[in-house]
Amino acid sequence: MKKVVSLFVRLVIGFVLVVYVCYAANLFSDDGWIALFSTLTSADTGWLLLAFLYIPFIDFISTIKWHYLARKLNFRVSFFRLFVFYIVGRFFNLVLPSSIGGDIVRVHLLARENKRYAQAAAVVFVERLTGVITLVIFAILAAFIALEKFNIQWLNIAFLIAIIGVFLLVWLIIDDRLFYFAEKLFKGRNRIIDEILLKTAKFKEAATQYRNDTKSIILAFVYSLVFYFFAIFNVWVTAMVFQNDVSLTSMFIAVPIIMFIMNIPLSVGGIGIMEFAYTFVLSLFGFAPEIALSIALLMRLKTLIAAAIGACIYPLVNSWGVNFDEINSDTLTEDKVKSKM
């Protein structure tokens, strides 16, 4: 029941955000639609081609950190195979019911050959956590630099919640007392809780293998910095499709905040929140509503194309002995555990 209510609330929030975006882009009038259509049809084909070519490149950059961290836990898997797994994960992000479906799939694909699921989860978790910490720091610095634009109450609250969440996750890894306290408080009360505690213990044991490996953590943050540099460049290239005088400097301020907002889990599949993030933030930098929405729509299209590429590559993964039923079973199990929490 909780899962149904949560899904309904997220759908409503997504719908409200879409309505807001339509209102901001003046799409409740003919003039708004004419301006949007004119913007879309006047796209620069050269920049558009470059924006599409950028899709596999950004996945390639993301795979570098995953491959490095996996090797540190003695996963002997080729970079090419992980690159393929990453692209397939983009597809499952779109089709699986879990909000973290793509990550669960990547854990499964990495671990299936030797059944080291806790270690595989630790690799993906550390990869994600270093990326999230980097993004939060980037976004807060960007908001501070442009304080006159981003001194917004709801955004400040979101920053505060993110900082607290990251702090608790890091604390869980580096300090055993928090987990032992939870174990002492809840163990034996419920089979599902016991299963969660057992999985958390295995995961924590694997994740702590990075705790004393300062070099690996530092390099993971360096790879995150490199990724976000290219992510910013990705949005800049996409923006240049519709407006040829976009400042790359302004993108270094706007994009971290856009990506931070996009990662707030308020809607299903990020529908509404992504479009809101682009139209809201870019409007603060003087972008016309139709330009901001066009950029958001093209970024959405690129996400769909990335998922479609993953769908096309999936038969290759299937030929390696990985099938959808196996993956979906794992994902639904994780979703079931989450719904019981």
GROMACS .gro file of C-alpha atoms in nm:
model
  341
    1MET     CA    1   0.000   0.000   0.000
    2LYS     CA    2   0.283   0.240   0.089
    3LYS     CA    3   0.442   0.170  -0.248
    4VAL     CA    4   0.116   0.254  -0.431
    5VAL     CA    5   0.075   0.578  -0.235
    6SER     CA    6   0.437   0.673  -0.301
    7LEU     CA    7   0.396   0.605  -0.672
    8PHE     CA    8   0.075   0.810  -0.684
    9VAL     CA    9   0.236   1.104  -0.502
   10ARG     CA   10   0.536   1.101  -0.737
   11LEU     CA   11   0.306   1.087  -1.040
   12VAL     CA   12   0.111   1.388  -0.909
   13ILE     CA   13   0.432   1.581  -0.842
   14GLY     CA   14   0.558   1.498  -1.192
   15PHE     CA   15   0.228   1.617  -1.341
   16VAL     CA   16   0.237   1.942  -1.141
   17LEU     CA   17   0.595   2.010  -1.255
   18VAL     CA   18   0.500   1.946  -1.618
   19VAL     CA   19   0.213   2.193  -1.582
   20TYR     CA   20   0.453   2.446  -1.432
   21VAL     CA   21   0.696   2.400  -1.722
   22CYS     CA   22   0.414   2.444  -1.974
   23TYR     CA   23   0.304   2.760  -1.795
   24ALA     CA   24   0.661   2.897  -1.778
   25ALA     CA   25   0.707   2.829  -2.151
   26ASN     CA   26   0.370   2.994  -2.226
   27LEU     CA   27   0.239   2.672  -2.382
   28PHE     CA   28  -0.117   2.747  -2.275
   29SER     CA   29  -0.127   2.995  -2.562
   30ASP     CA   30  -0.069   2.966  -2.936
   31ASP     CA   31   0.220   3.213  -2.917
   32GLY     CA   32   0.410   2.982  -2.683
   33TRP     CA   33   0.371   2.683  -2.915
   34ILE     CA   34   0.474   2.892  -3.216
   35ALA     CA   35   0.788   3.012  -3.035
   36LEU     CA   36   0.877   2.656  -2.929
   37PHE     CA   37   0.819   2.516  -3.277
   38SER     CA   38   1.026   2.795  -3.430
   39THR     CA   39   1.311   2.724  -3.187
   40LEU     CA   40   1.307   2.350  -3.254
   41THR     CA   41   1.296   2.387  -3.632
   42SER     CA   42   1.581   2.639  -3.635
   43ALA     CA   43   1.822   2.403  -3.459
   44ASP     CA   44   2.181   2.414  -3.578
   45THR     CA   45   2.240   2.078  -3.748
   46GLY     CA   46   2.616   2.079  -3.686
   47TRP     CA   47   2.580   2.125  -3.312
   48LEU     CA   48   2.287   1.880  -3.314
   49LEU     CA   49   2.506   1.610  -3.468
   50LEU     CA   50   2.777   1.677  -3.210
   51ALA     CA   51   2.518   1.658  -2.929
   52PHE     CA   52   2.409   1.313  -3.048
   53LEU     CA   53   2.766   1.190  -3.093
   54TYR     CA   54   2.829   1.291  -2.733
   55ILE     CA   55   2.587   1.023  -2.601
   56PRO     CA   56   2.823   0.720  -2.598
   57PHE     CA   57   3.117   0.941  -2.498
   58ILE     CA   58   2.958   1.043  -2.167
   59ASP     CA   59   2.889   0.674  -2.091
   60PHE     CA   60   3.252   0.597  -2.173
   61ILE     CA   61   3.367   0.859  -1.921
   62SER     CA   62   3.133   0.713  -1.657
   63THR     CA   63   3.268   0.362  -1.711
   64ILE     CA   64   3.627   0.467  -1.638
   65LYS     CA   65   3.559   0.518  -1.266
   66TRP     CA   66   3.345   0.204  -1.238
   67HIS     CA   67   3.618  -0.004  -1.401
   68TYR     CA   68   3.888   0.141  -1.172
   69LEU     CA   69   3.690   0.074  -0.853
   70ALA     CA   70   3.593  -0.275  -0.969
   71ARG     CA   71   3.956  -0.364  -1.032
   72LYS     CA   72   4.042  -0.245  -0.681
   73LEU     CA   73   3.812  -0.518  -0.541
   74ASN     CA   74   3.969  -0.776  -0.776
   75PHE     CA   75   3.689  -0.796  -1.030
   76ARG     CA   76   3.874  -0.914  -1.341
   77VAL     CA   77   3.643  -0.779  -1.606
   78SER     CA   78   3.736  -0.595  -1.923
   79PHE     CA   79   3.666  -0.226  -1.972
   80PHE     CA   80   3.467  -0.305  -2.287
   81ARG     CA   81   3.237  -0.542  -2.100
   82LEU     CA   82   3.174  -0.286  -1.825
   83PHE     CA   83   3.109  -0.020  -2.089
   84VAL     CA   84   2.846  -0.247  -2.244
   85PHE     CA   85   2.699  -0.318  -1.899
   86TYR     CA   86   2.677   0.057  -1.831
   87ILE     CA   87   2.488   0.121  -2.155
   88VAL     CA   88   2.252  -0.170  -2.086
   89GLY     CA   89   2.195  -0.025  -1.738
   90ARG     CA   90   2.070   0.295  -1.903
   91PHE     CA   91   1.807   0.087  -2.083
   92PHE     CA   92   1.691  -0.086  -1.765
   93ASN     CA   93   1.672   0.251  -1.588
   94LEU     CA   94   1.386   0.319  -1.825
   95VAL     CA   95   1.199  -0.014  -1.821
   96LEU     CA   96   1.236  -0.150  -1.467
   97PRO     CA   97   0.997  -0.048  -1.187
   98SER     CA   98   1.272   0.035  -0.937
   99SER     CA   99   1.398   0.393  -0.915
  100ILE     CA  100   1.753   0.254  -0.903
  101GLY     CA  101   1.694  -0.020  -1.159
  102GLY     CA  102   2.000   0.061  -1.367
  103ASP     CA  103   2.231   0.042  -1.064
  104ILE     CA  104   2.084  -0.290  -0.952
  105VAL     CA  105   2.134  -0.428  -1.301
  106ARG     CA  106   2.498  -0.313  -1.304
  107VAL     CA  107   2.553  -0.481  -0.966
  108HIS     CA  108   2.397  -0.802  -1.100
  109LEU     CA  109   2.598  -0.799  -1.422
  110LEU     CA  110   2.924  -0.733  -1.240
  111ALA     CA  111   2.865  -1.001  -0.976
  112ARG     CA  112   2.691  -1.283  -1.165
  113GLU     CA  113   3.004  -1.471  -1.272
  114ASN     CA  114   3.139  -1.521  -0.917
  115LYS     CA  115   2.830  -1.434  -0.706
  116ARG     CA  116   3.015  -1.156  -0.518
  117TYR     CA  117   2.703  -0.942  -0.488
  118ALA     CA  118   2.805  -0.754  -0.172
  119GLN     CA  119   3.135  -0.652  -0.328
  120ALA     CA  120   2.968  -0.557  -0.657
  121ALA     CA  121   2.714  -0.347  -0.466
  122ALA     CA  122   2.998  -0.181  -0.278
  123VAL     CA  123   3.171  -0.089  -0.604
  124VAL     CA  124   2.858   0.070  -0.748
  125PHE     CA  125   2.777   0.238  -0.416
  126VAL     CA  126   3.123   0.396  -0.379
  127GLU     CA  127   3.109   0.500  -0.745
  128ARG     CA  128   2.772   0.663  -0.685
  129LEU     CA  129   2.859   0.814  -0.347
  130THR     CA  130   3.175   0.986  -0.468
  131GLY     CA  131   2.976   1.121  -0.761
  132VAL     CA  132   2.696   1.247  -0.537
  133ILE     CA  133   2.938   1.414  -0.296
  134THR     CA  134   3.115   1.583  -0.586
  135LEU     CA  135   2.783   1.701  -0.732
  136VAL     CA  136   2.659   1.837  -0.397
  137ILE     CA  137   2.984   2.029  -0.348
  138PHE     CA  138   2.973   2.160  -0.705
  139ALA     CA  139   2.609   2.267  -0.672
  140ILE     CA  140   2.660   2.442  -0.338
  141LEU     CA  141   2.968   2.627  -0.469
  142ALA     CA  142   2.776   2.728  -0.781
  143ALA     CA  143   2.484   2.854  -0.572
  144PHE     CA  144   2.725   3.049  -0.349
  145ILE     CA  145   2.898   3.207  -0.650
  146ALA     CA  146   2.561   3.315  -0.791
  147LEU     CA  147   2.399   3.377  -0.453
  148GLU     CA  148   2.180   3.656  -0.586
  149LYS     CA  149   2.016   3.402  -0.819
  150PHE     CA  150   2.002   3.092  -0.600
  151ASN     CA  151   1.927   3.213  -0.249
  152ILE     CA  152   1.601   3.017  -0.267
  153GLN     CA  153   1.446   2.857   0.042
  154TRP     CA  154   1.343   2.521  -0.108
  155LEU     CA  155   1.682   2.482  -0.277
  156ASN     CA  156   1.864   2.558   0.049
  157ILE     CA  157   1.651   2.296   0.225
  158ALA     CA  158   1.736   2.043  -0.047
  159PHE     CA  159   2.106   2.121  -0.001
  160LEU     CA  160   2.074   2.071   0.376
  161ILE     CA  161   1.897   1.735   0.335
  162ALA     CA  162   2.161   1.622   0.084
  163ILE     CA  163   2.444   1.716   0.321
  164ILE     CA  164   2.281   1.527   0.610
  165GLY     CA  165   2.215   1.222   0.390
  166VAL     CA  166   2.572   1.210   0.261
  167PHE     CA  167   2.706   1.255   0.615
  168LEU     CA  168   2.502   0.960   0.745
  169LEU     CA  169   2.611   0.735   0.457
  170VAL     CA  170   2.977   0.818   0.509
  171TRP     CA  171   2.934   0.770   0.884
  172LEU     CA  172   2.783   0.425   0.822
  173ILE     CA  173   3.096   0.323   0.633
  174ILE     CA  174   3.370   0.470   0.851
  175ASP     CA  175   3.213   0.417   1.194
  176ASP     CA  176   3.079   0.076   1.300
  177ARG     CA  177   2.888   0.212   1.596
  178LEU     CA  178   2.591   0.341   1.390
  179PHE     CA  179   2.531   0.002   1.229
  180TYR     CA  180   2.580  -0.189   1.554
  181PHE     CA  181   2.329   0.041   1.724
  182ALA     CA  182   2.070  -0.026   1.450
  183GLU     CA  183   2.143  -0.399   1.466
  184LYS     CA  184   2.100  -0.407   1.842
  185LEU     CA  185   1.776  -0.209   1.818
  186PHE     CA  186   1.604  -0.397   1.534
  187LYS     CA  187   1.759  -0.743   1.495
  188GLY     CA  188   1.518  -1.033   1.552
  189ARG     CA  189   1.202  -0.826   1.523
  190ASN     CA  190   1.115  -0.912   1.166
  191ARG     CA  191   1.247  -1.147   0.897
  192ILE     CA  192   1.264  -0.870   0.638
  193ILE     CA  193   1.454  -0.644   0.878
  194ASP     CA  194   1.696  -0.927   0.957
  195GLU     CA  195   1.751  -0.981   0.584
  196ILE     CA  196   1.818  -0.609   0.535
  197LEU     CA  197   2.062  -0.607   0.827
  198LEU     CA  198   2.243  -0.912   0.692
  199LYS     CA  199   2.277  -0.762   0.345
  200THR     CA  200   2.385  -0.429   0.496
  201ALA     CA  201   2.652  -0.606   0.703
  202LYS     CA  202   2.790  -0.782   0.394
  203PHE     CA  203   2.777  -0.463   0.193
  204LYS     CA  204   2.940  -0.261   0.472
  205GLU     CA  205   3.218  -0.521   0.502
  206ALA     CA  206   3.286  -0.492   0.130
  207ALA     CA  207   3.261  -0.111   0.125
  208THR     CA  208   3.507  -0.076   0.412
  209GLN     CA  209   3.771  -0.229   0.188
  210TYR     CA  210   3.795   0.118   0.037
  211ARG     CA  211   3.810   0.285   0.379
  212ASN     CA  212   4.185   0.254   0.418
  213ASP     CA  213   4.256   0.292   0.047
  214THR     CA  214   4.296   0.669   0.039
  215LYS     CA  215   4.448   0.666  -0.309
  216SER     CA  216   4.144   0.490  -0.459
  217ILE     CA  217   3.900   0.730  -0.294
  218ILE     CA  218   4.097   1.033  -0.412
  219LEU     CA  219   4.113   0.897  -0.766
  220ALA     CA  220   3.739   0.822  -0.754
  221PHE     CA  221   3.677   1.189  -0.673
  222VAL     CA  222   3.913   1.293  -0.952
  223TYR     CA  223   3.721   1.075  -1.198
  224SER     CA  224   3.399   1.235  -1.069
  225LEU     CA  225   3.540   1.581  -1.136
  226VAL     CA  226   3.634   1.475  -1.489
  227PHE     CA  227   3.285   1.332  -1.544
  228TYR     CA  228   3.109   1.651  -1.431
  229PHE     CA  229   3.338   1.862  -1.647
  230PHE     CA  230   3.226   1.665  -1.952
  231ALA     CA  231   2.864   1.663  -1.828
  232ILE     CA  232   2.873   2.043  -1.820
  233PHE     CA  233   3.026   2.045  -2.166
  234ASN     CA  234   2.747   1.808  -2.276
  235VAL     CA  235   2.477   2.055  -2.172
  236TRP     CA  236   2.669   2.344  -2.329
  237VAL     CA  237   2.688   2.159  -2.663
  238THR     CA  238   2.315   2.086  -2.640
  239ALA     CA  239   2.239   2.451  -2.563
  240MET     CA  240   2.445   2.563  -2.863
  241VAL     CA  241   2.202   2.373  -3.085
  242PHE     CA  242   1.942   2.642  -3.017
  243GLN     CA  243   2.147   2.949  -2.921
  244ASN     CA  244   2.494   3.016  -3.059
  245ASP     CA  245   2.614   3.260  -2.791
  246VAL     CA  246   2.584   3.041  -2.482
  247SER     CA  247   2.856   3.116  -2.227
  248LEU     CA  248   3.048   2.808  -2.115
  249THR     CA  249   3.128   2.991  -1.791
  250SER     CA  250   2.759   3.031  -1.710
  251MET     CA  251   2.709   2.660  -1.776
  252PHE     CA  252   2.971   2.579  -1.511
  253ILE     CA  253   2.739   2.753  -1.263
  254ALA     CA  254   2.401   2.647  -1.398
  255VAL     CA  255   2.457   2.279  -1.481
  256PRO     CA  256   2.566   2.154  -1.134
  257ILE     CA  257   2.248   2.302  -0.987
  258ILE     CA  258   2.038   2.158  -1.271
  259MET     CA  259   2.189   1.812  -1.214
  260PHE     CA  260   2.139   1.845  -0.837
  261ILE     CA  261   1.769   1.925  -0.882
  262MET     CA  262   1.731   1.642  -1.133
  263ASN     CA  263   1.860   1.395  -0.873
  264ILE     CA  264   1.588   1.486  -0.623
  265PRO     CA  265   1.361   1.175  -0.633
  266LEU     CA  266   1.028   1.354  -0.663
  267SER     CA  267   0.882   1.206  -0.981
  268VAL     CA  268   0.867   0.880  -1.173
  269GLY     CA  269   1.152   0.844  -1.420
  270GLY     CA  270   1.252   1.204  -1.357
  271ILE     CA  271   0.958   1.315  -1.574
  272GLY     CA  272   0.877   1.674  -1.489
  273ILE     CA  273   1.170   1.728  -1.253
  274MET     CA  274   1.422   1.726  -1.539
  275GLU     CA  275   1.222   1.970  -1.750
  276PHE     CA  276   1.160   2.188  -1.442
  277ALA     CA  277   1.532   2.194  -1.355
  278TYR     CA  278   1.633   2.318  -1.699
  279THR     CA  279   1.357   2.573  -1.747
  280PHE     CA  280   1.380   2.711  -1.393
  281VAL     CA  281   1.760   2.740  -1.368
  282LEU     CA  282   1.826   2.855  -1.724
  283SER     CA  283   1.554   3.121  -1.695
  284LEU     CA  284   1.759   3.272  -1.409
  285PHE     CA  285   2.045   3.311  -1.658
  286GLY     CA  286   1.828   3.499  -1.905
  287PHE     CA  287   1.739   3.213  -2.141
  288ALA     CA  288   1.407   3.257  -2.318
  289PRO     CA  289   1.147   3.000  -2.201
  290GLU     CA  290   1.128   2.831  -2.541
  291ILE     CA  291   1.509   2.800  -2.555
  292ALA     CA  292   1.530   2.652  -2.204
  293LEU     CA  293   1.251   2.403  -2.276
  294SER     CA  294   1.405   2.308  -2.611
  295ILE     CA  295   1.734   2.228  -2.434
  296ALA     CA  296   1.545   2.018  -2.179
  297LEU     CA  297   1.355   1.830  -2.451
  298LEU     CA  298   1.673   1.756  -2.645
  299MET     CA  299   1.843   1.630  -2.327
  300ARG     CA  300   1.539   1.410  -2.268
  301LEU     CA  301   1.561   1.280  -2.624
  302LYS     CA  302   1.930   1.200  -2.573
  303THR     CA  303   1.840   1.002  -2.261
  304LEU     CA  304   1.584   0.802  -2.460
  305ILE     CA  305   1.836   0.741  -2.738
  306ALA     CA  306   2.091   0.619  -2.481
  307ALA     CA  307   1.828   0.377  -2.347
  308ALA     CA  308   1.747   0.263  -2.701
  309ILE     CA  309   2.118   0.194  -2.763
  310GLY     CA  310   2.116  -0.015  -2.445
  311ALA     CA  311   1.814  -0.207  -2.573
  312CYS     CA  312   1.994  -0.279  -2.901
  313ILE     CA  313   2.308  -0.395  -2.720
  314TYR     CA  314   2.116  -0.611  -2.470
  315PRO     CA  315   2.109  -0.917  -2.702
  316LEU     CA  316   2.491  -0.914  -2.685
  317VAL     CA  317   2.474  -0.928  -2.305
  318ASN     CA  318   2.208  -1.198  -2.333
  319SER     CA  319   2.450  -1.402  -2.543
  320TRP     CA  320   2.695  -1.384  -2.249
  321GLY     CA  321   2.441  -1.575  -2.043
  322VAL     CA  322   2.259  -1.287  -1.877
  323ASN     CA  323   1.882  -1.287  -1.928
  324PHE     CA  324   1.607  -1.039  -1.847
  325ASP     CA  325   1.415  -1.271  -1.612
  326GLU     CA  326   1.727  -1.312  -1.397
  327ILE     CA  327   1.784  -0.936  -1.381
  328ASN     CA  328   1.418  -0.850  -1.328
  329SER     CA  329   1.394  -1.102  -1.045
  330ASP     CA  330   1.685  -0.938  -0.866
  331THR     CA  331   1.540  -0.590  -0.918
  332LEU     CA  332   1.191  -0.683  -0.800
  333THR     CA  333   1.343  -0.845  -0.491
  334GLU     CA  334   1.526  -0.522  -0.410
  335ASP     CA  335   1.207  -0.323  -0.472
  336LYS     CA  336   1.014  -0.556  -0.242
  337VAL     CA  337   1.270  -0.512   0.036
  338LYS     CA  338   1.259  -0.132  -0.009
  339SER     CA  339   0.877  -0.132   0.011
  340LYS     CA  340   0.894  -0.314   0.344
  341MET     CA  341   1.131  -0.064   0.500
   0.00000   0.00000   0.00000
